[in-house]
Amino acid sequence: MTRERQTRRGRRWRAAVAGLEPAHLAAWRAFLRTHATIVRRIEADLAAAGPDILPLDWYDVLVPLADHPARRMRMWELADAVVLSRVNLTRRVDRLEAAGLLRREPVPTDRRGAYAVLTDAGLAALRRTWPHYGRAIVARFGRRLSTAEAEQLAALLDRLRTMTAPGLGPV
Amino acid sequence: MTRERQTRRGRRWRAAVAGLEPAHLAAWRAFLRTHATIVRRIEADLAAAGPDILPLDWYDVLVPLADHPARRMRMWELADAVVLSRVNLTRRVDRLEAAGLLRREPVPTDRRGAYAVLTDAGLAALRRTWPHYGRAIVARFGRRLSTAEAEQLAALLDRLRTMTAPGLGPV
DNA sequence: AAAGATTGAATCTTCAATCTTT
DNA sequence: AAAGATTGAAGATTCAATCTTT
């Protein structure tokens, strides 16, 4: 075949879906687009802030450790705490360990397990990074929202996240 | 050193950031978490729907083609239209072409360029995928939002996306 | 020289298989 | 056998360098 059958204007290939309102679809698309755009911007801000400022995904792994008593967590615990992208934590921790930002320690009571422990260098990197990250959040996200709108948005998003959807399988 | 200097409870390593209100930070975190959670769920829904249902990132590349006159776009044009993840479009198109969902065509008027053209198989795959995707959007995203809330959410998100942030460089 | 797209090499991710300890 | 974590191999992504055409 030399040419696709050509509809006049690339139209109407989406069948109606029960229960899907235009407003919901528009919100979903805005959600995807906005996330992609803003995360890219903030990553660019961090990259532009200098070579000793952490990228977002490294930051994301180290934060739970810094917020945890004794600055250490089991590997599986850390894997659950990480937000962005389900990681293959083993390898990511390899890289963070190679960079000196954390180290592994054996668990005294369970010889299968390992702790990931934030090093002083890791904590210092978090402290350096946070002001840049915080300002980027203000600039790229917070500046256009009133306090009330931010609360509204957070409430809507939390509801979306914590809901369970019956009838479409687990998780 | 055998042990990190151990703060009592992994506390207070974040310095205050000018202009960053707690509500804004909470909204930002909710945004990241909700996105990660819902996108994962929807990807799992699509994967569970069967082997001839497209994954989200393939779908994302083919949609602009289906919505375009003549079902074809220049490579750079398609790259701009794709939402999720800045792609190396060349390779992704390689894979889609290998799967028969699109093909390349030379541009008659510009021998540097190439069109990406949606094939009939590609359009069929979109048609198959959309009902599953649409239902997943309802189940994972739309079900908990009233129409008014969805409109509110879309408005907030669009404002965030289209704003320019003076003072923090381009993009 | 700049625009449009492709390629090579390094890095990163993912999946299943593996290893050790419980 | 199951839990905790690591490894190998395949696949995907990214960056800069390249190639061709304008």
mmCIF file of C-alpha atoms (C1' of nucleotides) in Angstrom:
data_model
loop_
_atom_site.group_PDB
_atom_site.id
_atom_site.type_symbol
_atom_site.label_atom_id
_atom_site.label_comp_id
_atom_site.label_asym_id
_atom_site.label_seq_id
_atom_site.Cartn_x
_atom_site.Cartn_y
_atom_site.Cartn_z
ATOM 1 C CA MET A 1 0.000 0.000 0.000
ATOM 2 C CA THR A 2 1.443 3.296 -1.054
ATOM 3 C CA ARG A 3 -0.651 5.632 1.006
ATOM 4 C CA GLU A 4 -2.603 5.265 4.223
ATOM 5 C CA ARG A 5 -6.312 5.595 3.954
ATOM 6 C CA GLN A 6 -6.450 9.244 4.730
ATOM 7 C CA THR A 7 -9.200 10.713 6.855
ATOM 8 C CA ARG A 8 -9.843 14.331 6.121
ATOM 9 C CA ARG A 9 -8.475 15.733 9.371
ATOM 10 C CA GLY A 10 -7.105 13.040 11.670
ATOM 11 C CA ARG A 11 -10.422 12.943 13.447
ATOM 12 C CA ARG A 12 -12.618 10.990 15.755
ATOM 13 C CA TRP A 13 -10.685 7.827 16.406
ATOM 14 C CA ARG A 14 -11.520 7.876 20.121
ATOM 15 C CA ALA A 15 -14.674 6.016 21.013
ATOM 16 C CA ALA A 16 -16.768 7.370 23.862
ATOM 17 C CA VAL A 17 -15.787 6.052 27.276
ATOM 18 C CA ALA A 18 -18.498 5.623 29.872
ATOM 19 C CA GLY A 19 -18.141 8.054 32.747
ATOM 20 C CA LEU A 20 -15.330 10.069 31.248
ATOM 21 C CA GLU A 21 -16.352 13.707 31.182
ATOM 22 C CA PRO A 22 -14.489 16.218 29.027
ATOM 23 C CA ALA A 23 -13.564 18.159 32.136
ATOM 24 C CA HIS A 24 -11.916 15.081 33.642
ATOM 25 C CA LEU A 25 -9.959 14.366 30.513
ATOM 26 C CA ALA A 26 -8.855 17.990 30.280
ATOM 27 C CA ALA A 27 -7.714 17.899 33.906
ATOM 28 C CA TRP A 28 -5.788 14.693 33.331
ATOM 29 C CA ARG A 29 -3.992 16.169 30.341
ATOM 30 C CA ALA A 30 -3.193 19.345 32.210
ATOM 31 C CA PHE A 31 -1.833 17.196 35.012
ATOM 32 C CA LEU A 32 0.561 15.305 32.733
ATOM 33 C CA ARG A 33 1.701 18.383 30.835
ATOM 34 C CA THR A 34 2.205 20.509 33.905
ATOM 35 C CA HIS A 35 4.159 17.819 35.681
ATOM 36 C CA ALA A 36 6.451 17.264 32.736
ATOM 37 C CA THR A 37 7.026 20.978 32.253
ATOM 38 C CA ILE A 38 7.634 21.975 35.838
ATOM 39 C CA VAL A 39 9.825 19.038 36.757
ATOM 40 C CA ARG A 40 11.980 19.748 33.719
ATOM 41 C CA ARG A 41 12.287 23.382 34.724
ATOM 42 C CA ILE A 42 13.257 22.596 38.270
ATOM 43 C CA GLU A 43 15.789 20.011 37.152
ATOM 44 C CA ALA A 44 17.288 22.621 34.851
ATOM 45 C CA ASP A 45 17.413 25.120 37.719
ATOM 46 C CA LEU A 46 19.295 22.641 39.878
ATOM 47 C CA ALA A 47 21.694 21.716 37.101
ATOM 48 C CA ALA A 48 22.366 25.409 36.504
ATOM 49 C CA ALA A 49 23.032 25.969 40.207
ATOM 50 C CA GLY A 50 26.377 24.222 39.997
ATOM 51 C CA PRO A 51 28.074 20.871 39.962
ATOM 52 C CA ASP A 52 27.870 20.257 43.715
ATOM 53 C CA ILE A 53 24.098 20.728 43.750
ATOM 54 C CA LEU A 54 22.228 17.425 43.725
ATOM 55 C CA PRO A 55 19.877 16.451 40.916
ATOM 56 C CA LEU A 56 16.298 15.825 41.883
ATOM 57 C CA ASP A 57 16.413 12.051 41.882
ATOM 58 C CA TRP A 58 19.471 11.875 44.133
ATOM 59 C CA TYR A 59 17.962 14.425 46.453
ATOM 60 C CA ASP A 60 14.844 12.302 46.564
ATOM 61 C CA VAL A 61 16.760 9.279 47.806
ATOM 62 C CA LEU A 62 18.753 11.115 50.456
ATOM 63 C CA VAL A 63 15.905 13.089 52.004
ATOM 64 C CA PRO A 64 14.228 10.162 53.764
ATOM 65 C CA LEU A 65 17.561 9.279 55.322
ATOM 66 C CA ALA A 66 18.098 12.820 56.584
ATOM 67 C CA ASP A 67 14.611 12.889 58.031
ATOM 68 C CA HIS A 68 15.044 9.583 59.768
ATOM 69 C CA PRO A 69 16.392 8.941 63.261
ATOM 70 C CA ALA A 70 20.044 8.003 63.162
ATOM 71 C CA ARG A 71 20.099 8.894 59.466
ATOM 72 C CA ARG A 72 19.855 5.272 58.411
ATOM 73 C CA MET A 73 17.214 3.013 56.909
ATOM 74 C CA ARG A 74 16.964 -0.547 55.690
ATOM 75 C CA MET A 75 17.234 -0.842 51.918
ATOM 76 C CA TRP A 76 13.651 -1.976 51.465
ATOM 77 C CA GLU A 77 12.438 0.770 53.779
ATOM 78 C CA LEU A 78 14.278 3.372 51.746
ATOM 79 C CA ALA A 79 12.914 1.895 48.521
ATOM 80 C CA ASP A 80 9.388 2.443 49.826
ATOM 81 C CA ALA A 81 10.142 5.986 50.919
ATOM 82 C CA VAL A 82 11.480 7.175 47.592
ATOM 83 C CA VAL A 83 8.933 9.145 45.606
ATOM 84 C CA LEU A 84 10.140 9.625 42.066
ATOM 85 C CA SER A 85 10.347 6.557 39.910
ATOM 86 C CA ARG A 86 10.394 3.128 41.392
ATOM 87 C CA VAL A 87 14.089 2.667 41.662
ATOM 88 C CA ASN A 88 16.307 -0.275 41.415
ATOM 89 C CA LEU A 89 17.611 0.893 44.732
ATOM 90 C CA THR A 90 20.640 -1.366 44.770
ATOM 91 C CA ARG A 91 22.242 0.352 41.811
ATOM 92 C CA ARG A 92 21.212 3.819 42.763
ATOM 93 C CA VAL A 93 22.690 3.342 46.191
ATOM 94 C CA ASP A 94 25.826 2.053 44.464
ATOM 95 C CA ARG A 95 26.168 5.392 42.744
ATOM 96 C CA LEU A 96 25.413 7.446 45.818
ATOM 97 C CA GLU A 97 27.904 5.373 47.757
ATOM 98 C CA ALA A 98 30.539 5.853 45.080
ATOM 99 C CA ALA A 99 29.921 9.601 45.365
ATOM 100 C CA GLY A 100 30.415 9.377 49.126
ATOM 101 C CA LEU A 101 26.925 10.632 49.956
ATOM 102 C CA LEU A 102 25.890 7.525 51.809
ATOM 103 C CA ARG A 103 27.377 4.208 52.796
ATOM 104 C CA ARG A 104 26.106 0.748 53.563
ATOM 105 C CA GLU A 105 26.343 -0.841 56.979
ATOM 106 C CA PRO A 106 25.498 -4.385 57.947
ATOM 107 C CA VAL A 107 22.505 -4.887 60.190
ATOM 108 C CA PRO A 108 23.726 -6.461 63.448
ATOM 109 C CA THR A 109 20.538 -8.410 64.058
ATOM 110 C CA ASP A 110 19.922 -9.670 60.528
ATOM 111 C CA ARG A 111 22.809 -10.722 58.411
ATOM 112 C CA ARG A 112 20.787 -10.662 55.207
ATOM 113 C CA GLY A 113 20.097 -6.984 55.439
ATOM 114 C CA ALA A 114 21.926 -3.726 55.005
ATOM 115 C CA TYR A 115 21.423 -0.204 56.178
ATOM 116 C CA ALA A 116 21.868 2.778 53.923
ATOM 117 C CA VAL A 117 23.436 5.474 56.083
ATOM 118 C CA LEU A 118 23.662 9.128 55.180
ATOM 119 C CA THR A 119 27.238 10.391 55.459
ATOM 120 C CA ASP A 120 28.261 13.842 56.633
ATOM 121 C CA ALA A 121 29.062 14.632 52.999
ATOM 122 C CA GLY A 122 25.552 13.524 52.037
ATOM 123 C CA LEU A 123 23.964 15.740 54.661
ATOM 124 C CA ALA A 124 26.143 18.636 53.543
ATOM 125 C CA ALA A 125 25.036 18.090 49.949
ATOM 126 C CA LEU A 126 21.389 18.144 51.028
ATOM 127 C CA ARG A 127 21.968 21.373 52.953
ATOM 128 C CA ARG A 128 23.627 22.952 49.920
ATOM 129 C CA THR A 129 20.916 21.787 47.561
ATOM 130 C CA TRP A 130 17.835 22.692 49.531
ATOM 131 C CA PRO A 131 17.991 26.499 49.146
ATOM 132 C CA HIS A 132 18.221 26.144 45.376
ATOM 133 C CA TYR A 133 15.457 23.591 45.296
ATOM 134 C CA GLY A 134 13.273 25.650 47.594
ATOM 135 C CA ARG A 135 13.714 28.762 45.485
ATOM 136 C CA ALA A 136 12.978 26.775 42.344
ATOM 137 C CA ILE A 137 9.758 25.504 43.917
ATOM 138 C CA VAL A 138 8.758 29.055 44.707
ATOM 139 C CA ALA A 139 9.648 30.301 41.243
ATOM 140 C CA ARG A 140 8.233 27.463 39.178
ATOM 141 C CA PHE A 141 5.339 26.387 41.318
ATOM 142 C CA GLY A 142 4.466 28.552 44.300
ATOM 143 C CA ARG A 143 4.604 32.052 42.893
ATOM 144 C CA ARG A 144 1.319 31.752 41.041
ATOM 145 C CA LEU A 145 -0.666 30.171 43.853
ATOM 146 C CA SER A 146 -2.204 31.875 46.814
ATOM 147 C CA THR A 147 -2.018 30.036 50.103
ATOM 148 C CA ALA A 148 -5.643 29.072 49.771
ATOM 149 C CA GLU A 149 -5.153 27.774 46.250
ATOM 150 C CA ALA A 150 -2.140 25.748 47.322
ATOM 151 C CA GLU A 151 -4.210 24.169 50.069
ATOM 152 C CA GLN A 152 -7.009 23.471 47.648
ATOM 153 C CA LEU A 153 -4.630 21.877 45.185
ATOM 154 C CA ALA A 154 -2.966 19.746 47.838
ATOM 155 C CA ALA A 155 -6.343 18.548 49.057
ATOM 156 C CA LEU A 156 -7.476 17.544 45.569
ATOM 157 C CA LEU A 157 -4.211 15.775 44.837
ATOM 158 C CA ASP A 158 -4.158 13.909 48.118
ATOM 159 C CA ARG A 159 -7.654 12.680 47.497
ATOM 160 C CA LEU A 160 -6.630 11.407 44.095
ATOM 161 C CA ARG A 161 -3.632 9.617 45.481
ATOM 162 C CA THR A 162 -5.220 7.901 48.422
ATOM 163 C CA MET A 163 -8.312 6.666 46.682
ATOM 164 C CA THR A 164 -8.780 3.030 45.892
ATOM 165 C CA ALA A 165 -10.382 2.145 42.624
ATOM 166 C CA PRO A 166 -12.680 -0.843 42.919
ATOM 167 C CA GLY A 167 -13.016 -2.997 39.868
ATOM 168 C CA LEU A 168 -9.725 -2.361 38.188
ATOM 169 C CA GLY A 169 -7.484 -4.648 40.150
ATOM 170 C CA PRO A 170 -5.013 -3.948 42.908
ATOM 171 C CA VAL A 171 -2.829 -0.871 43.390
ATOM 172 C CA MET B 1 35.227 7.627 61.450
ATOM 173 C CA THR B 2 33.211 4.755 62.707
ATOM 174 C CA ARG B 3 29.879 6.447 63.230
ATOM 175 C CA GLU B 4 28.273 9.571 61.816
ATOM 176 C CA ARG B 5 27.672 12.412 64.188
ATOM 177 C CA GLN B 6 24.197 11.488 65.124
ATOM 178 C CA THR B 7 21.517 14.119 65.575
ATOM 179 C CA ARG B 8 18.813 13.037 67.929
ATOM 180 C CA ARG B 9 16.063 12.687 65.340
ATOM 181 C CA GLY B 10 17.265 13.551 61.831
ATOM 182 C CA ARG B 11 15.921 17.039 62.270
ATOM 183 C CA ARG B 12 16.065 20.549 60.958
ATOM 184 C CA TRP B 13 18.611 20.439 58.172
ATOM 185 C CA ARG B 14 16.501 22.600 55.859
ATOM 186 C CA ALA B 15 17.176 26.310 56.133
ATOM 187 C CA ALA B 16 14.246 28.672 55.664
ATOM 188 C CA VAL B 17 13.662 29.711 52.068
ATOM 189 C CA ALA B 18 12.312 33.194 51.407
ATOM 190 C CA GLY B 19 8.793 33.136 50.028
ATOM 191 C CA LEU B 20 8.236 29.417 50.431
ATOM 192 C CA GLU B 21 5.123 28.871 52.478
ATOM 193 C CA PRO B 22 4.386 25.515 54.080
ATOM 194 C CA ALA B 23 1.212 25.250 52.025
ATOM 195 C CA HIS B 24 3.184 25.623 48.818
ATOM 196 C CA LEU B 25 5.691 23.006 49.823
ATOM 197 C CA ALA B 26 2.916 20.640 50.832
ATOM 198 C CA ALA B 27 1.205 21.164 47.492
ATOM 199 C CA TRP B 28 4.433 20.512 45.617
ATOM 200 C CA ARG B 29 5.002 17.276 47.485
ATOM 201 C CA ALA B 30 1.447 16.168 46.910
ATOM 202 C CA PHE B 31 1.916 16.945 43.251
ATOM 203 C CA LEU B 32 5.014 14.749 42.919
ATOM 204 C CA ARG B 33 3.583 11.893 44.951
ATOM 205 C CA THR B 34 0.230 11.891 43.237
ATOM 206 C CA HIS B 35 1.771 11.977 39.806
ATOM 207 C CA ALA B 36 4.115 9.095 40.562
ATOM 208 C CA THR B 37 1.318 7.031 42.091
ATOM 209 C CA ILE B 38 -1.363 7.570 39.494
ATOM 210 C CA VAL B 39 0.877 7.204 36.465
ATOM 211 C CA ARG B 40 2.164 3.926 37.876
ATOM 212 C CA ARG B 41 -1.370 2.700 38.403
ATOM 213 C CA ILE B 42 -2.482 3.590 34.926
ATOM 214 C CA GLU B 43 0.586 2.000 33.385
ATOM 215 C CA ALA B 44 -0.187 -1.137 35.340
ATOM 216 C CA ASP B 45 -3.785 -1.043 34.126
ATOM 217 C CA LEU B 46 -2.646 -0.838 30.524
ATOM 218 C CA ALA B 47 -0.085 -3.583 30.967
ATOM 219 C CA ALA B 48 -2.779 -5.787 32.503
ATOM 220 C CA ALA B 49 -5.138 -5.082 29.614
ATOM 221 C CA GLY B 50 -3.146 -7.298 27.297
ATOM 222 C CA PRO B 51 -0.121 -7.471 25.063
ATOM 223 C CA ASP B 52 -1.644 -5.565 22.143
ATOM 224 C CA ILE B 53 -2.529 -2.585 24.311
ATOM 225 C CA LEU B 54 0.022 0.224 24.015
ATOM 226 C CA PRO B 55 2.045 1.410 26.973
ATOM 227 C CA LEU B 56 1.606 5.044 27.926
ATOM 228 C CA ASP B 57 4.779 6.378 26.356
ATOM 229 C CA TRP B 58 4.092 4.773 22.973
ATOM 230 C CA TYR B 59 0.543 6.003 23.072
ATOM 231 C CA ASP B 60 1.862 9.456 23.822
ATOM 232 C CA VAL B 61 3.962 9.493 20.655
ATOM 233 C CA LEU B 62 1.248 8.182 18.361
ATOM 234 C CA VAL B 63 -1.573 10.433 19.519
ATOM 235 C CA PRO B 64 -0.294 13.645 17.947
ATOM 236 C CA LEU B 65 0.009 11.825 14.639
ATOM 237 C CA ALA B 66 -3.540 10.537 14.832
ATOM 238 C CA ASP B 67 -4.812 14.009 15.673
ATOM 239 C CA HIS B 68 -2.923 15.597 12.809
ATOM 240 C CA PRO B 69 -4.092 16.111 9.242
ATOM 241 C CA ALA B 70 -2.819 13.378 6.977
ATOM 242 C CA ARG B 71 -1.578 11.519 10.064
ATOM 243 C CA ARG B 72 1.995 12.669 9.526
ATOM 244 C CA MET B 73 4.367 15.128 11.168
ATOM 245 C CA ARG B 74 7.960 16.199 10.785
ATOM 246 C CA MET B 75 10.243 14.595 13.319
ATOM 247 C CA TRP B 76 10.999 17.829 15.149
ATOM 248 C CA GLU B 77 7.324 18.718 15.174
ATOM 249 C CA LEU B 78 6.468 15.390 16.727
ATOM 250 C CA ALA B 79 9.259 15.790 19.266
ATOM 251 C CA ASP B 80 7.671 19.046 20.408
ATOM 252 C CA ALA B 81 4.220 17.517 20.596
ATOM 253 C CA VAL B 82 5.195 14.614 22.815
ATOM 254 C CA VAL B 83 4.322 15.207 26.450
ATOM 255 C CA LEU B 84 5.951 12.582 28.622
ATOM 256 C CA SER B 85 9.707 12.683 28.918
ATOM 257 C CA ARG B 86 11.812 14.575 26.472
ATOM 258 C CA VAL B 87 12.473 11.778 24.072
ATOM 259 C CA ASN B 88 15.317 10.972 21.832
ATOM 260 C CA LEU B 89 12.716 10.726 19.158
ATOM 261 C CA THR B 90 14.963 9.093 16.589
ATOM 262 C CA ARG B 91 15.321 5.907 18.592
ATOM 263 C CA ARG B 92 11.804 5.823 19.839
ATOM 264 C CA VAL B 93 10.521 6.148 16.314
ATOM 265 C CA ASP B 94 12.904 3.338 15.384
ATOM 266 C CA ARG B 95 11.096 1.084 17.810
ATOM 267 C CA LEU B 96 7.636 2.174 16.769
ATOM 268 C CA GLU B 97 8.624 1.657 13.161
ATOM 269 C CA ALA B 98 9.998 -1.784 13.951
ATOM 270 C CA ALA B 99 6.642 -2.580 15.545
ATOM 271 C CA GLY B 100 4.865 -1.411 12.402
ATOM 272 C CA LEU B 101 2.927 1.355 14.152
ATOM 273 C CA LEU B 102 4.401 4.141 12.092
ATOM 274 C CA ARG B 103 6.832 4.539 9.240
ATOM 275 C CA ARG B 104 9.136 7.233 7.952
ATOM 276 C CA GLU B 105 8.642 8.994 4.678
ATOM 277 C CA PRO B 106 10.988 11.415 3.000
ATOM 278 C CA VAL B 107 9.838 15.017 2.730
ATOM 279 C CA PRO B 108 9.553 15.877 -0.971
ATOM 280 C CA THR B 109 10.497 19.512 -0.495
ATOM 281 C CA ASP B 110 13.358 19.090 1.948
ATOM 282 C CA ARG B 111 15.704 16.199 1.581
ATOM 283 C CA ARG B 112 17.120 16.632 5.081
ATOM 284 C CA GLY B 113 13.831 15.929 6.706
ATOM 285 C CA ALA B 114 11.569 12.989 7.363
ATOM 286 C CA TYR B 115 7.936 12.549 8.177
ATOM 287 C CA ALA B 116 6.712 10.155 10.783
ATOM 288 C CA VAL B 117 3.502 8.674 9.413
ATOM 289 C CA LEU B 118 0.969 6.724 11.420
ATOM 290 C CA THR B 119 0.213 3.373 9.803
ATOM 291 C CA ASP B 120 -3.158 1.668 9.770
ATOM 292 C CA ALA B 121 -1.763 -0.744 12.345
ATOM 293 C CA GLY B 122 -0.763 2.226 14.491
ATOM 294 C CA LEU B 123 -4.220 3.748 14.279
ATOM 295 C CA ALA B 124 -5.771 0.405 15.106
ATOM 296 C CA ALA B 125 -3.516 0.105 18.148
ATOM 297 C CA LEU B 126 -4.605 3.545 19.313
ATOM 298 C CA ARG B 127 -8.251 2.613 18.874
ATOM 299 C CA ARG B 128 -7.728 -0.579 20.855
ATOM 300 C CA THR B 129 -5.836 1.202 23.612
ATOM 301 C CA TRP B 130 -8.034 4.208 24.139
ATOM 302 C CA PRO B 131 -10.984 2.493 25.868
ATOM 303 C CA HIS B 132 -8.638 0.931 28.409
ATOM 304 C CA TYR B 133 -6.812 4.169 28.918
ATOM 305 C CA GLY B 134 -10.024 6.152 29.197
ATOM 306 C CA ARG B 135 -11.449 3.765 31.769
ATOM 307 C CA ALA B 136 -8.200 3.896 33.710
ATOM 308 C CA ILE B 137 -8.374 7.690 33.750
ATOM 309 C CA VAL B 138 -11.883 7.506 35.108
ATOM 310 C CA ALA B 139 -10.958 4.922 37.705
ATOM 311 C CA ARG B 140 -7.665 6.358 38.868
ATOM 312 C CA PHE B 141 -8.252 10.019 38.391
ATOM 313 C CA GLY B 142 -11.743 11.152 37.492
ATOM 314 C CA ARG B 143 -13.933 9.149 39.846
ATOM 315 C CA ARG B 144 -13.104 11.264 42.875
ATOM 316 C CA LEU B 145 -13.520 14.645 41.217
ATOM 317 C CA SER B 146 -16.731 16.472 40.507
ATOM 318 C CA THR B 147 -16.933 18.290 37.226
ATOM 319 C CA ALA B 148 -16.385 21.578 39.003
ATOM 320 C CA GLU B 149 -13.363 20.233 40.844
ATOM 321 C CA ALA B 150 -11.866 18.907 37.640
ATOM 322 C CA GLU B 151 -12.269 22.329 36.062
ATOM 323 C CA GLN B 152 -10.712 23.958 39.084
ATOM 324 C CA LEU B 153 -7.787 21.579 39.019
ATOM 325 C CA ALA B 154 -7.205 22.058 35.307
ATOM 326 C CA ALA B 155 -7.269 25.828 35.724
ATOM 327 C CA LEU B 156 -4.701 25.759 38.534
ATOM 328 C CA LEU B 157 -2.434 23.389 36.635
ATOM 329 C CA ASP B 158 -2.614 25.363 33.411
ATOM 330 C CA ARG B 159 -1.668 28.510 35.254
ATOM 331 C CA LEU B 160 1.332 26.768 36.747
ATOM 332 C CA ARG B 161 2.450 25.497 33.404
ATOM 333 C CA THR B 162 2.131 28.634 31.377
ATOM 334 C CA MET B 163 3.728 30.992 33.816
ATOM 335 C CA THR B 164 7.160 32.405 33.213
ATOM 336 C CA ALA B 165 9.424 32.794 36.175
ATOM 337 C CA PRO B 166 11.476 35.964 35.982
ATOM 338 C CA GLY B 167 14.875 35.847 37.613
ATOM 339 C CA LEU B 168 15.632 32.171 37.339
ATOM 340 C CA GLY B 169 16.842 31.936 33.783
ATOM 341 C CA PRO B 170 15.164 30.658 30.644
ATOM 342 C CA VAL B 171 12.858 27.718 30.102
ATOM 343 C "C1'" DA C 1 27.050 28.399 9.073
ATOM 344 C "C1'" DA C 2 22.597 26.637 10.579
ATOM 345 C "C1'" DA C 3 18.754 23.249 10.424
ATOM 346 C "C1'" DG C 4 17.135 18.405 10.476
ATOM 347 C "C1'" DA C 5 18.020 14.140 11.749
ATOM 348 C "C1'" DT C 6 21.043 10.060 12.918
ATOM 349 C "C1'" DT C 7 24.819 7.644 15.378
ATOM 350 C "C1'" DG C 8 28.341 6.057 19.214
ATOM 351 C "C1'" DA C 9 29.473 5.570 23.721
ATOM 352 C "C1'" DA C 10 28.357 5.934 28.347
ATOM 353 C "C1'" DT C 11 24.880 5.703 31.669
ATOM 354 C "C1'" DC C 12 20.726 4.220 33.602
ATOM 355 C "C1'" DT C 13 16.735 1.117 34.092
ATOM 356 C "C1'" DT C 14 14.321 -3.142 34.226
ATOM 357 C "C1'" DC C 15 13.396 -8.060 34.685
ATOM 358 C "C1'" DA C 16 14.308 -12.283 36.038
ATOM 359 C "C1'" DA C 17 17.652 -15.271 38.174
ATOM 360 C "C1'" DT C 18 20.669 -15.810 42.038
ATOM 361 C "C1'" DC C 19 22.690 -15.910 46.597
ATOM 362 C "C1'" DT C 20 22.478 -15.768 51.539
ATOM 363 C "C1'" DT C 21 20.116 -15.739 55.818
ATOM 364 C "C1'" DT C 22 15.969 -16.482 58.449
ATOM 365 C "C1'" DA D 1 10.157 -21.822 51.611
ATOM 366 C "C1'" DA D 2 10.245 -16.833 52.158
ATOM 367 C "C1'" DA D 3 12.663 -12.378 52.987
ATOM 368 C "C1'" DG D 4 16.447 -9.141 51.892
ATOM 369 C "C1'" DA D 5 19.394 -7.752 48.753
ATOM 370 C "C1'" DT D 6 22.621 -8.230 44.667
ATOM 371 C "C1'" DT D 7 23.821 -9.523 39.867
ATOM 372 C "C1'" DG D 8 23.632 -10.361 34.574
ATOM 373 C "C1'" DA D 9 21.897 -9.261 30.452
ATOM 374 C "C1'" DA D 10 18.828 -6.812 27.610
ATOM 375 C "C1'" DG D 11 16.733 -2.423 26.575
ATOM 376 C "C1'" DA D 12 16.232 2.529 26.947
ATOM 377 C "C1'" DT D 13 17.994 7.192 27.551
ATOM 378 C "C1'" DT D 14 21.207 10.912 27.126
ATOM 379 C "C1'" DC D 15 24.999 13.825 25.392
ATOM 380 C "C1'" DA D 16 27.862 15.189 22.208
ATOM 381 C "C1'" DA D 17 29.696 14.359 17.671
ATOM 382 C "C1'" DT D 18 28.520 13.544 12.956
ATOM 383 C "C1'" DC D 19 26.437 13.665 8.445
ATOM 384 C "C1'" DT D 20 23.662 15.770 4.905
ATOM 385 C "C1'" DT D 21 21.065 19.412 2.980
ATOM 386 C "C1'" DT D 22 19.731 24.239 2.939
#
